[in-house]
CSV table of C-alpha atoms and ligand atoms in Angstrom, one decimal:
chain,number,residue,atom,x,y,z
A,1,MET,CA,-30.0,0.1,-5.0
A,2,THR,CA,-33.6,0.3,-5.9
A,3,ALA,CA,-34.8,-1.7,-3.0
A,4,GLY,CA,-36.7,1.5,-1.9
A,5,LYS,CA,-36.6,3.7,1.2
A,6,LYS,CA,-37.9,0.8,3.8
A,7,LYS,CA,-35.4,-0.8,5.9
A,8,ILE,CA,-34.4,-4.2,4.9
A,9,LYS,CA,-34.8,-7.2,7.7
A,10,PRO,CA,-31.5,-9.1,7.2
A,11,ASP,CA,-30.4,-12.4,8.0
A,12,ALA,CA,-26.5,-13.1,8.7
A,13,ALA,CA,-25.7,-13.9,5.0
A,14,PHE,CA,-27.6,-11.1,3.8
A,15,ALA,CA,-26.2,-8.9,6.1
A,16,ASP,CA,-22.6,-9.9,4.9
A,17,PHE,CA,-23.2,-9.5,1.6
A,18,MET,CA,-24.6,-6.1,1.9
A,19,ALA,CA,-21.2,-4.8,4.3
A,20,ARG,CA,-19.3,-6.2,1.3
A,21,ALA,CA,-21.4,-4.0,-1.2
A,22,TYR,CA,-20.8,-1.4,1.5
A,23,VAL,CA,-16.8,-1.6,1.9
A,24,MET,CA,-17.0,-1.8,-2.0
A,25,GLU,CA,-18.5,1.6,-2.3
A,26,ILE,CA,-16.3,3.3,0.4
A,27,ASP,CA,-13.2,1.8,-0.7
A,28,ALA,CA,-13.9,3.0,-4.1
A,29,SER,CA,-14.8,6.7,-2.5
A,30,GLU,CA,-11.7,6.8,-0.6
A,31,ARG,CA,-9.4,5.8,-3.5
A,32,TYR,CA,-11.1,8.7,-5.6
A,33,ALA,CA,-10.1,10.9,-2.8
A,34,ASP,CA,-6.8,9.7,-2.7
A,35,PHE,CA,-6.5,10.5,-6.6
A,36,ALA,CA,-8.0,14.0,-6.1
A,37,ASP,CA,-5.5,15.1,-3.4
A,38,GLN,CA,-2.5,13.4,-5.8
A,39,MET,CA,-3.8,15.6,-8.7
A,40,GLU,CA,-4.4,18.6,-6.2
A,41,VAL,CA,-0.6,18.3,-5.0
A,42,HIS,CA,0.4,18.1,-8.7
A,43,ASN,CA,-1.9,21.2,-9.8
A,44,ASN,CA,-4.1,19.3,-12.1
A,45,LEU,CA,-7.2,21.0,-10.3
A,46,GLU,CA,-9.7,20.2,-13.3
A,47,VAL,CA,-9.1,16.3,-12.9
A,48,ALA,CA,-8.9,16.7,-8.9
A,49,GLN,CA,-12.3,18.1,-9.2
A,50,LEU,CA,-13.2,15.3,-11.4
A,51,PHE,CA,-12.1,12.4,-8.7
A,52,ARG,CA,-13.5,14.5,-5.8
A,53,LYS,CA,-16.8,14.4,-7.7
A,54,LEU,CA,-16.6,10.5,-8.3
A,55,SER,CA,-15.7,10.1,-4.7
A,56,ARG,CA,-18.8,11.8,-3.2
A,57,ILE,CA,-20.9,9.7,-5.4
A,58,GLU,CA,-19.6,6.7,-4.2
A,59,GLY,CA,-19.5,7.7,-0.7
A,60,LEU,CA,-23.4,8.5,-1.4
A,61,HIS,CA,-24.0,5.0,-2.3
A,62,ALA,CA,-22.4,3.7,0.8
A,63,LYS,CA,-24.4,6.1,2.9
A,64,ARG,CA,-27.7,4.7,1.2
A,65,ILE,CA,-26.8,1.2,2.1
A,66,VAL,CA,-26.4,2.4,5.4
A,67,GLU,CA,-29.8,3.7,5.7
A,68,GLU,CA,-31.3,1.0,4.2
A,69,MET,CA,-29.7,-1.3,6.6
A,70,GLY,CA,-30.5,0.6,9.3
A,71,TRP,CA,-27.0,0.2,10.7
A,72,LYS,CA,-26.3,2.2,13.5
A,73,GLN,CA,-22.7,2.1,12.8
A,74,PRO,CA,-21.4,1.1,9.2
A,75,PRO,CA,-19.4,-1.9,8.8
A,76,LYS,CA,-15.6,-1.9,9.9
A,77,MET,CA,-13.0,-2.6,6.6
A,78,LEU,CA,-11.8,-5.9,7.9
A,79,LEU,CA,-8.5,-7.3,6.8
A,80,ALA,CA,-9.6,-10.2,6.6
A,81,TRP,CA,-11.9,-9.9,3.4
A,82,ARG,CA,-10.8,-11.0,0.5
A,83,TRP,CA,-11.7,-10.4,-3.0
A,84,ASP,CA,-11.6,-12.2,-6.6
A,85,ASP,CA,-8.6,-9.8,-7.1
A,86,ALA,CA,-6.3,-7.9,-4.5
A,87,GLU,CA,-8.8,-5.0,-4.3
A,88,PRO,CA,-12.4,-4.5,-4.0
A,89,PRO,CA,-13.9,-4.7,-7.5
A,90,GLU,CA,-15.1,-1.0,-8.0
A,91,THR,CA,-11.8,0.4,-6.6
A,92,ALA,CA,-9.4,2.0,-9.0
A,93,PRO,CA,-5.6,0.6,-9.4
A,94,VAL,CA,-3.2,2.8,-7.7
A,95,THR,CA,-0.5,3.0,-10.7
A,96,ASP,CA,-3.4,4.3,-13.3
A,97,LEU,CA,-2.6,8.0,-12.9
A,98,HIS,CA,-0.4,10.1,-14.6
A,99,TYR,CA,0.2,13.8,-13.3
A,100,LEU,CA,-0.7,15.3,-16.7
A,101,MET,CA,-4.1,13.3,-17.5
A,102,GLN,CA,-7.2,14.8,-18.5
A,103,PRO,CA,-10.8,14.6,-17.4
A,104,TRP,CA,-11.4,11.5,-20.3
A,105,HIS,CA,-8.6,9.7,-18.4
A,106,ALA,CA,-10.4,9.8,-15.5
A,107,LEU,CA,-13.7,8.7,-16.7
A,108,GLU,CA,-12.1,6.1,-18.3
A,109,ILE,CA,-10.6,4.6,-15.0
A,110,ALA,CA,-14.2,5.2,-13.6
A,111,LEU,CA,-15.9,3.3,-16.7
A,112,ARG,CA,-13.7,0.5,-15.7
A,113,ASN,CA,-14.4,0.4,-12.4
A,114,GLU,CA,-18.1,0.4,-13.0
A,115,ARG,CA,-17.8,-2.3,-15.0
A,116,ARG,CA,-15.5,-4.6,-12.7
A,117,ALA,CA,-18.5,-3.8,-10.1
A,118,GLU,CA,-21.4,-4.8,-12.8
A,119,ARG,CA,-19.3,-7.9,-13.5
A,120,PHE,CA,-18.9,-8.4,-9.7
A,121,PHE,CA,-22.7,-8.7,-9.0
A,122,ALA,CA,-23.8,-10.3,-12.3
A,123,ARG,CA,-21.5,-13.3,-11.3
A,124,ILE,CA,-23.5,-13.4,-7.8
A,125,VAL,CA,-26.6,-13.6,-9.6
A,126,ARG,CA,-25.8,-16.3,-11.6
A,127,SER,CA,-24.4,-18.4,-8.7
A,128,ALA,CA,-27.0,-21.1,-8.1
A,129,LYS,CA,-25.4,-21.3,-4.8
A,130,THR,CA,-26.2,-17.9,-3.4
A,131,PRO,CA,-29.5,-17.4,-1.4
A,132,ALA,CA,-32.3,-15.8,-3.5
A,133,ALA,CA,-32.6,-12.8,-1.5
A,134,ILE,CA,-28.9,-11.9,-2.3
A,135,ARG,CA,-29.3,-12.8,-5.8
A,136,LYS,CA,-32.2,-10.4,-5.8
A,137,ILE,CA,-30.6,-7.5,-4.4
A,138,ALA,CA,-27.3,-8.6,-6.4
A,139,ALA,CA,-29.4,-8.1,-9.8
A,140,GLU,CA,-30.3,-4.7,-8.8
A,141,MET,CA,-27.2,-3.7,-7.8
A,142,ALA,CA,-25.9,-4.9,-11.1
A,143,GLU,CA,-28.4,-3.1,-13.2
A,144,GLU,CA,-27.4,0.2,-11.0
A,145,GLU,CA,-23.7,-0.4,-12.0
A,146,ARG,CA,-24.8,-0.9,-15.7
A,147,GLU,CA,-26.6,2.8,-15.3
A,148,HIS,CA,-23.6,4.1,-13.9
A,149,VAL,CA,-21.5,2.4,-17.0
A,150,ARG,CA,-23.9,4.2,-19.5
A,151,LEU,CA,-23.9,7.7,-17.5
A,152,ILE,CA,-20.3,7.7,-17.8
A,153,ARG,CA,-20.0,6.7,-21.3
A,154,ASP,CA,-22.2,9.8,-22.0
A,155,TRP,CA,-20.0,12.0,-19.7
A,156,MET,CA,-17.1,11.0,-21.8
A,157,LYS,CA,-18.7,11.8,-24.9
A,158,ARG,CA,-18.9,15.9,-23.5
A,159,VAL,CA,-15.3,15.8,-22.7
A,160,PRO,CA,-12.7,16.3,-25.2
A,161,LYS,CA,-10.6,13.2,-26.3
A,162,PRO,CA,-6.7,13.4,-25.3
A,163,GLU,CA,-4.6,14.2,-28.2
A,164,PRO,CA,-1.6,11.9,-28.9
A,165,GLY,CA,1.3,12.8,-27.0
A,166,TRP,CA,-1.0,14.7,-24.5
A,167,ASP,CA,1.6,13.4,-21.5
A,168,ARG,CA,4.6,15.0,-23.2
A,169,ASP,CA,6.0,17.7,-20.6
A,170,PRO,CA,8.8,20.1,-22.1
A,171,ASP,CA,9.8,20.8,-18.7
A,172,PRO,CA,9.1,17.4,-16.5
A,173,PRO,CA,9.0,17.9,-12.8
A,174,VAL,CA,10.9,14.6,-12.9
A,175,TYR,CA,13.5,13.8,-16.0
A,176,SER,CA,13.0,10.2,-17.2
A,177,ASP,CA,15.3,9.2,-19.8
B,1,MET,CA,4.3,-5.0,19.6
B,2,ASN,CA,2.7,-2.6,22.5
B,3,ALA,CA,-1.0,-2.2,22.0
B,4,PRO,CA,-2.4,-0.6,25.3
B,5,ALA,CA,-5.6,-1.8,27.0
B,6,ASN,CA,-8.8,-0.3,27.6
B,7,VAL,CA,-8.7,2.8,25.1
B,8,VAL,CA,-10.7,3.9,22.0
B,9,THR,CA,-9.5,2.0,18.9
B,10,LEU,CA,-8.6,4.5,16.3
B,11,ALA,CA,-9.1,4.3,12.4
B,12,ALA,CA,-6.5,4.0,10.0
B,13,LYS,CA,-7.1,7.9,9.2
B,14,ASP,CA,-6.0,8.9,12.5
B,15,PHE,CA,-2.3,7.9,11.7
B,16,LYS,CA,-2.2,9.9,8.4
B,17,SER,CA,-1.0,13.6,9.0
B,18,GLU,CA,-2.3,16.6,7.4
B,19,TYR,CA,0.5,16.5,4.9
B,20,LYS,CA,-0.3,15.4,1.6
B,21,PRO,CA,2.3,13.5,0.1
B,22,VAL,CA,4.5,14.6,-3.0
B,23,TRP,CA,4.9,11.3,-4.3
B,24,CYS,CA,4.2,11.2,-8.3
B,25,PRO,CA,0.3,10.3,-9.0
B,26,GLY,CA,0.3,6.4,-9.1
B,27,CYS,CA,3.7,5.7,-7.2
B,28,GLY,CA,3.1,2.6,-5.3
B,29,ASP,CA,4.2,4.2,-2.1
B,30,TYR,CA,0.8,5.7,-1.6
B,31,THR,CA,-0.8,2.2,-0.6
B,32,VAL,CA,1.9,1.2,1.6
B,33,LEU,CA,1.2,4.5,3.6
B,34,ALA,CA,-2.2,3.2,3.5
B,35,SER,CA,-1.3,-0.4,4.5
B,36,ILE,CA,1.1,0.9,7.4
B,37,THR,CA,-2.0,3.2,8.7
B,38,ARG,CA,-4.6,0.4,8.3
B,39,ALA,CA,-2.1,-2.2,10.3
B,40,LEU,CA,-1.5,0.3,13.2
B,41,ALA,CA,-5.4,0.9,13.6
B,42,ALA,CA,-6.0,-3.1,13.1
B,43,LEU,CA,-3.4,-3.8,16.0
B,44,GLY,CA,-5.3,-1.2,18.4
B,45,LEU,CA,-2.1,1.3,18.7
B,46,ARG,CA,-1.8,4.9,19.1
B,47,PRO,CA,0.4,7.3,17.5
B,48,GLU,CA,2.0,8.5,20.3
B,49,ASN,CA,3.2,4.7,20.9
B,50,VAL,CA,4.7,4.2,17.6
B,51,ALA,CA,7.7,5.8,16.0
B,52,LEU,CA,8.7,5.4,12.0
B,53,VAL,CA,12.2,5.8,11.0
B,54,SER,CA,13.3,6.1,7.6
B,55,GLY,CA,16.5,7.1,5.5
B,56,ILE,CA,16.5,9.5,2.7
B,57,GLY,CA,14.6,8.7,-1.0
B,58,CYS,CA,11.0,9.2,-2.3
B,59,SER,CA,9.9,6.2,0.3
B,60,SER,CA,11.6,7.6,3.0
B,61,ARG,CA,9.6,10.8,3.3
B,62,ILE,CA,6.8,8.2,4.7
B,63,PRO,CA,7.0,9.3,8.6
B,64,ALA,CA,6.2,12.9,7.6
B,65,TYR,CA,2.4,11.4,6.0
B,66,THR,CA,1.8,10.0,9.5
B,67,THR,CA,0.9,11.2,13.0
B,68,CYS,CA,3.4,8.7,14.8
B,69,TYR,CA,6.4,10.1,16.2
B,70,GLY,CA,8.6,10.2,12.9
B,71,PHE,CA,12.5,10.4,12.1
B,72,HIS,CA,13.5,11.0,8.7
B,73,GLY,CA,17.1,10.2,9.2
B,74,VAL,CA,20.5,9.9,7.1
B,75,HIS,CA,20.7,8.1,3.7
B,76,GLY,CA,21.1,4.4,4.5
B,77,ARG,CA,21.3,4.7,8.4
B,78,ALA,CA,17.3,4.1,9.3
B,79,LEU,CA,18.2,0.8,11.0
B,80,ALA,CA,21.2,2.1,12.9
B,81,ALA,CA,18.7,5.0,14.2
B,82,GLY,CA,15.6,2.4,14.8
B,83,THR,CA,17.7,-0.3,16.3
B,84,GLY,CA,18.8,2.7,18.8
B,85,LEU,CA,15.6,3.9,19.8
B,86,LYS,CA,13.8,0.7,20.2
B,87,VAL,CA,16.8,-0.6,22.4
B,88,ALA,CA,16.7,2.7,24.5
B,89,ARG,CA,12.6,2.9,24.5
B,90,PRO,CA,11.4,-0.9,24.5
B,91,ASP,CA,8.0,0.2,25.1
B,92,LEU,CA,7.5,2.0,21.6
B,93,THR,CA,6.5,-0.2,18.6
B,94,VAL,CA,9.4,0.9,16.1
B,95,LEU,CA,8.9,0.4,12.3
B,96,VAL,CA,11.6,1.5,10.0
B,97,ALA,CA,11.0,2.1,6.6
B,98,GLY,CA,12.7,3.1,3.2
B,99,GLY,CA,13.7,2.1,-0.5
B,100,ASP,CA,15.8,-0.3,-1.9
B,101,GLY,CA,18.6,2.1,-2.7
B,102,ASP,CA,18.7,3.2,1.1
B,103,GLY,CA,18.2,0.1,2.5
B,104,TYR,CA,20.6,-2.5,0.4
B,105,SER,CA,23.1,-0.2,-1.3
B,106,ILE,CA,24.4,2.5,1.2
B,107,GLY,CA,22.4,0.8,4.2
B,108,GLY,CA,23.3,-2.8,3.0
B,109,ASN,CA,25.9,-3.5,6.1
B,110,HIS,CA,23.4,-2.0,8.6
B,111,PHE,CA,20.7,-4.2,7.1
B,112,MET,CA,22.7,-7.6,7.8
B,113,HIS,CA,23.6,-6.7,11.1
B,114,ALA,CA,20.2,-5.7,12.0
B,115,CYS,CA,18.9,-8.9,10.9
B,116,ARG,CA,21.5,-10.8,13.0
B,117,ARG,CA,20.9,-8.6,16.2
B,118,ASN,CA,17.2,-9.7,15.8
B,119,VAL,CA,15.8,-6.3,17.6
B,120,ASP,CA,12.3,-6.5,17.9
B,121,LEU,CA,11.2,-4.0,15.2
B,122,THR,CA,9.6,-4.1,11.9
B,123,TYR,CA,11.4,-3.3,8.5
B,124,ILE,CA,9.6,-2.2,5.6
B,125,VAL,CA,11.4,-1.7,2.1
B,126,MET,CA,9.4,0.0,-0.4
B,127,ASP,CA,11.5,-1.7,-3.4
B,128,ASN,CA,11.1,-0.5,-6.9
B,129,HIS,CA,14.4,-1.6,-8.3
B,130,VAL,CA,15.7,2.1,-8.7
B,131,TYR,CA,16.8,5.0,-7.1
B,132,GLY,CA,13.5,7.1,-7.5
B,133,MET,CA,14.5,10.4,-5.8
B,134,THR,CA,17.7,11.0,-7.6
B,135,LYS,CA,16.0,10.1,-10.9
B,136,GLY,CA,16.5,6.5,-12.0
B,137,GLN,CA,19.9,5.2,-11.4
B,138,PRO,CA,20.1,1.3,-11.3
B,139,SER,CA,19.8,-0.2,-7.4
B,140,PRO,CA,20.9,-3.3,-6.2
B,141,THR,CA,17.8,-4.8,-6.9
B,142,THR,CA,17.8,-3.5,-10.8
B,143,GLU,CA,17.5,-6.1,-13.2
B,144,PRO,CA,21.2,-6.8,-15.0
B,145,ASP,CA,19.9,-5.7,-18.2
B,146,TRP,CA,17.8,-2.8,-17.4
B,147,ASN,CA,18.6,-0.5,-20.1
B,148,SER,CA,18.3,3.3,-19.4
B,149,LYS,CA,20.3,6.5,-20.4
B,150,LEU,CA,21.9,6.2,-17.1
B,151,SER,CA,22.7,2.4,-17.2
B,152,PRO,CA,23.1,2.1,-21.2
B,153,GLY,CA,22.6,-1.9,-21.8
B,154,GLY,CA,22.0,-2.5,-18.2
B,155,THR,CA,24.4,-2.7,-15.5
B,156,GLY,CA,25.1,-6.5,-16.1
B,157,LEU,CA,25.4,-7.1,-12.5
B,158,ARG,CA,23.5,-9.7,-10.7
B,159,GLU,CA,20.7,-8.7,-8.7
B,160,PHE,CA,21.2,-8.7,-4.8
B,161,HIS,CA,18.4,-11.0,-3.2
B,162,PRO,CA,17.2,-9.0,-0.2
B,163,LEU,CA,15.1,-12.1,1.2
B,164,VAL,CA,17.9,-14.7,1.1
B,165,ILE,CA,20.4,-12.0,2.6
B,166,ALA,CA,17.7,-11.5,5.7
B,167,LEU,CA,17.3,-15.0,6.3
B,168,ALA,CA,21.1,-16.1,6.1
B,169,SER,CA,21.7,-12.8,8.5
B,170,GLY,CA,19.2,-14.1,11.0
B,171,ALA,CA,15.9,-12.1,10.4
B,172,ASN,CA,12.9,-13.6,12.3
B,173,PHE,CA,10.3,-12.8,9.7
B,174,ILE,CA,10.5,-12.4,6.2
B,175,ALA,CA,7.5,-11.6,4.1
B,176,ARG,CA,6.8,-10.0,0.6
B,177,ALA,CA,4.2,-7.8,-0.2
B,178,PHE,CA,2.9,-5.8,-3.1
B,179,SER,CA,1.5,-2.3,-2.9
B,180,GLY,CA,-1.0,-3.1,-5.4
B,181,ASP,CA,-2.8,-5.2,-2.9
B,182,PRO,CA,-3.3,-2.8,0.2
B,183,SER,CA,-5.3,-5.5,2.3
B,184,GLY,CA,-2.6,-8.1,2.0
B,185,THR,CA,0.1,-5.5,2.7
B,186,ALA,CA,-1.5,-4.4,5.6
B,187,SER,CA,-2.3,-8.0,6.7
B,188,LEU,CA,1.4,-8.8,6.3
B,189,ILE,CA,2.5,-5.8,8.2
B,190,THR,CA,0.2,-6.6,10.9
B,191,GLU,CA,1.6,-9.8,11.3
B,192,ALA,CA,5.3,-8.8,11.1
B,193,ILE,CA,4.8,-5.9,13.7
B,194,ARG,CA,2.8,-9.0,16.2
B,195,HIS,CA,6.1,-11.5,15.4
B,196,PRO,CA,8.8,-11.0,18.0
B,197,GLY,CA,12.1,-10.1,16.6
B,198,PHE,CA,13.4,-8.5,13.6
B,199,SER,CA,10.5,-8.5,11.0
B,200,PHE,CA,11.4,-7.8,7.2
B,201,VAL,CA,8.8,-7.2,5.0
B,202,GLU,CA,9.9,-6.2,1.3
B,203,VAL,CA,6.8,-4.6,-0.5
B,204,LEU,CA,6.9,-4.4,-4.3
B,205,SER,CA,6.3,-0.9,-5.0
B,206,PRO,CA,6.1,0.4,-8.3
B,207,CYS,CA,8.0,3.6,-9.6
B,208,VAL,CA,5.8,4.5,-12.5
B,209,THR,CA,8.3,7.1,-13.5
B,210,PHE,CA,11.3,6.0,-14.1
B,211,ARG,CA,9.9,2.0,-14.2
B,212,PRO,CA,6.3,2.6,-15.6
B,213,GLU,CA,6.9,-1.1,-16.8
B,214,GLN,CA,6.1,-2.0,-13.4
B,215,ARG,CA,2.6,-1.3,-13.8
B,216,ALA,CA,2.7,-5.0,-15.3
B,217,TRP,CA,3.8,-6.4,-11.7
B,218,LYS,CA,-0.2,-6.9,-10.8
B,219,GLU,CA,0.0,-9.5,-13.6
B,220,ALA,CA,3.1,-10.9,-12.3
B,221,VAL,CA,2.6,-11.3,-8.5
B,222,ARG,CA,1.0,-14.5,-6.8
B,223,ALA,CA,0.1,-15.8,-3.5
B,224,SER,CA,2.9,-17.9,-2.4
B,225,PRO,CA,1.9,-21.7,-2.7
B,226,VAL,CA,3.4,-23.1,0.5
B,227,GLU,CA,2.8,-22.1,4.1
B,228,PRO,CA,5.3,-20.3,6.2
B,229,THR,CA,8.0,-22.3,7.8
B,230,ASP,CA,10.1,-21.8,10.4
B,231,ASP,CA,12.9,-24.2,9.2
B,232,PRO,CA,15.6,-22.0,7.9
B,233,ALA,CA,16.8,-24.5,5.6
B,234,ARG,CA,13.4,-25.2,4.1
B,235,ALA,CA,13.2,-21.4,3.7
B,236,ALA,CA,16.8,-21.2,1.8
B,237,ARG,CA,15.7,-23.6,-0.4
B,238,ARG,CA,11.9,-21.8,-1.2
B,239,LEU,CA,13.9,-18.2,-1.3
B,240,MET,CA,16.8,-19.8,-3.8
B,241,THR,CA,14.4,-20.8,-6.3
B,242,ASP,CA,11.8,-17.8,-5.6
B,243,ASP,CA,11.4,-15.4,-8.9
B,244,GLY,CA,10.8,-12.3,-7.1
B,245,PHE,CA,6.8,-12.5,-7.2
B,246,ASN,CA,5.5,-14.8,-4.3
B,247,LEU,CA,3.8,-12.8,-1.9
B,248,GLY,CA,3.2,-13.9,1.3
B,249,VAL,CA,4.9,-14.7,4.9
B,250,LEU,CA,7.8,-16.9,3.2
B,251,TYR,CA,9.7,-17.6,6.8
B,252,LYS,CA,8.6,-17.3,10.3
B,253,GLY,CA,11.4,-18.0,12.9
B,254,THR,CA,11.6,-18.7,16.4
B,255,ARG,CA,14.6,-17.0,17.7
B,256,ARG,CA,14.6,-14.9,20.7
B,257,PRO,CA,14.6,-11.3,20.2
B,258,TYR,CA,17.6,-9.1,21.4
B,259,ALA,CA,17.3,-8.2,25.2
B,260,PRO,CA,18.7,-4.9,25.8
B,261,PRO,CA,20.3,-4.8,29.7
B,262,GLY,CA,17.7,-3.9,31.9
B,263,ARG,CA,19.6,-1.2,33.2
B,264,ALA,CA,22.5,1.3,32.1
B,265,SER,CA,26.3,-0.2,33.0
B,266,HIS,CA,27.5,3.3,33.5
B,267,ALA,CA,26.0,6.6,34.2
B,268,VAL,CA,26.3,9.2,31.6
B,269,ALA,CA,28.0,11.5,33.8
B,270,ASP,CA,30.7,8.8,34.3
B,271,LEU,CA,31.2,8.4,30.5
B,272,GLU,CA,31.4,12.0,29.9
B,273,LYS,CA,34.1,12.1,32.2
B,274,GLU,CA,36.2,10.1,30.1
B,275,PHE,CA,36.0,12.8,27.3
B,276,ALA,CA,36.5,15.7,29.8
B,277,LEU,CA,39.3,18.0,28.4
C,301,TPP,C1,25.2,10.2,1.7
C,301,TPP,C2,24.0,10.3,0.6
C,301,TPP,N1,24.3,9.6,-0.4
C,301,TPP,C3,23.7,9.9,-1.8
C,301,TPP,C4,22.6,10.6,-1.4
C,301,TPP,C5,21.8,10.6,-2.9
C,301,TPP,N2,20.4,9.9,-2.7
C,301,TPP,C6,19.3,10.6,-2.2
C,301,TPP,S1,18.2,9.4,-2.1
C,301,TPP,C7,19.1,8.1,-3.1
C,301,TPP,C8,18.4,6.8,-3.2
C,301,TPP,C9,17.1,6.5,-3.1
C,301,TPP,O1,16.6,5.6,-3.7
C,301,TPP,P1,15.7,4.5,-2.9
C,301,TPP,O2,16.3,4.2,-1.4
C,301,TPP,O3,15.6,3.1,-3.6
C,301,TPP,O4,14.5,5.1,-2.7
C,301,TPP,P2,13.4,5.8,-3.7
C,301,TPP,O5,13.8,7.2,-4.3
C,301,TPP,O6,13.2,4.9,-4.9
C,301,TPP,O7,12.1,5.6,-3.1
C,301,TPP,C10,20.4,8.5,-3.1
C,301,TPP,C11,21.3,7.9,-3.8
C,301,TPP,C12,22.1,11.3,-0.4
C,301,TPP,N3,21.0,11.7,0.0
C,301,TPP,N4,23.0,11.0,0.8
C,302,SF4,S1,10.2,9.1,-8.8
C,302,SF4,FE1,9.0,7.0,-8.7
C,302,SF4,S2,9.6,6.3,-6.3
C,302,SF4,FE2,9.7,8.7,-6.6
C,302,SF4,S3,7.5,9.2,-6.2
C,302,SF4,FE3,7.8,9.2,-8.2
C,302,SF4,S4,7.1,7.1,-9.1
C,302,SF4,FE4,7.5,7.1,-6.6
């Protein structure tokens, strides 16, 4: 968010929107942390570290929203909030992991998440029914997500692209077929 | 459900133990765990007032990953242990959890009779249509044509329909959830715990190792187009034509839960006398 360091004076709709943006970031952060745990358990430490880093980054985004809104308590993850899909747009789907995955795969997951988040905010910007103040901040957030997409694409260029057969394991921990 | 009054509400993370799950990365059971902890937090419960009882299987490891009382029991007997516990300690919120193998194969008979008894507990089945722990054998919910090395050409056997069986046997609340929707699953578990009597939540929870094709479930599932009914005949018609991917509360009955007698009819010492040698 580029709204600057000064605190924002919200109306109810604006505060609700920011609460959702906060939940998006925190949910994404928690999911990456879960992924890092899963990778640690399976001794894939390189990918675990990467997920841990992504979790920290999303956590920082969430913290910044809390600061800018001047909230004493961060909003709760309410069960009643529904998204277009089952989960908030920046949250990685749970089934996308593999114990032998490589950093490139983890970044591919992050790229998909950032793209979904960008589309989410861009849709709000285009919605004529949405109040102007929300559209303005949503435009800033969409731009930020676009920037993240660029950063992750650059990051992907710096890690090796997996060879075909990367998931082949001569001694699998579980035998499949 | 037994929520204490005037106590600090806990967060979902307070219901997670320090043990890291050893499930395969990507297993659906991770989010079922997250949904259970979210539901318990949303209900304002405390770990010491909740017991989570399971059988055997990957999914049945779940009690160890929570801070609630846990009992990792015998294969197929989770409902028997959970029922006994609830009857002896009605003050506890009792959840029973496990897999489709545990609940519908070896535990199938207990499943029917737990529905029939209608004791106030919540049964969560993580259904992945396979025995995950023992490396990929077909379970009662496996499709007849699922071809694998352990079932060449498929079993050819018709699938068990757990929701229909639950309804016919007397379950008081029947819902289907999908692990890829943790908030939706948490809401359904919350509602199931609140509902009096035997509540059954079938969670479609992919086994990414032995059934990687189940990743596509996220495209197949949909919210049930109809409101829950309390009419068993209507629910039966719906469930008989259900394709297995409608999510939500599908039946919400009004049967009174089983009420255990207020006090024991015999002292334990009297019973022991019968067995004295
Ligand atoms: C009495 C007995 N019979 C058989 C077994 C072997 N066994 C362990 S887990 C399991 C099936 C597990 O499948 P499911 O309940 O679907 O759980 P999942 O691992 O898929 O989560 C079987 C047959 C056992 N442990 N005990
Ligand atoms: S074998 Fe299947 S059910 Fe068991 S932990 Fe792995 S993915 Fe989950």
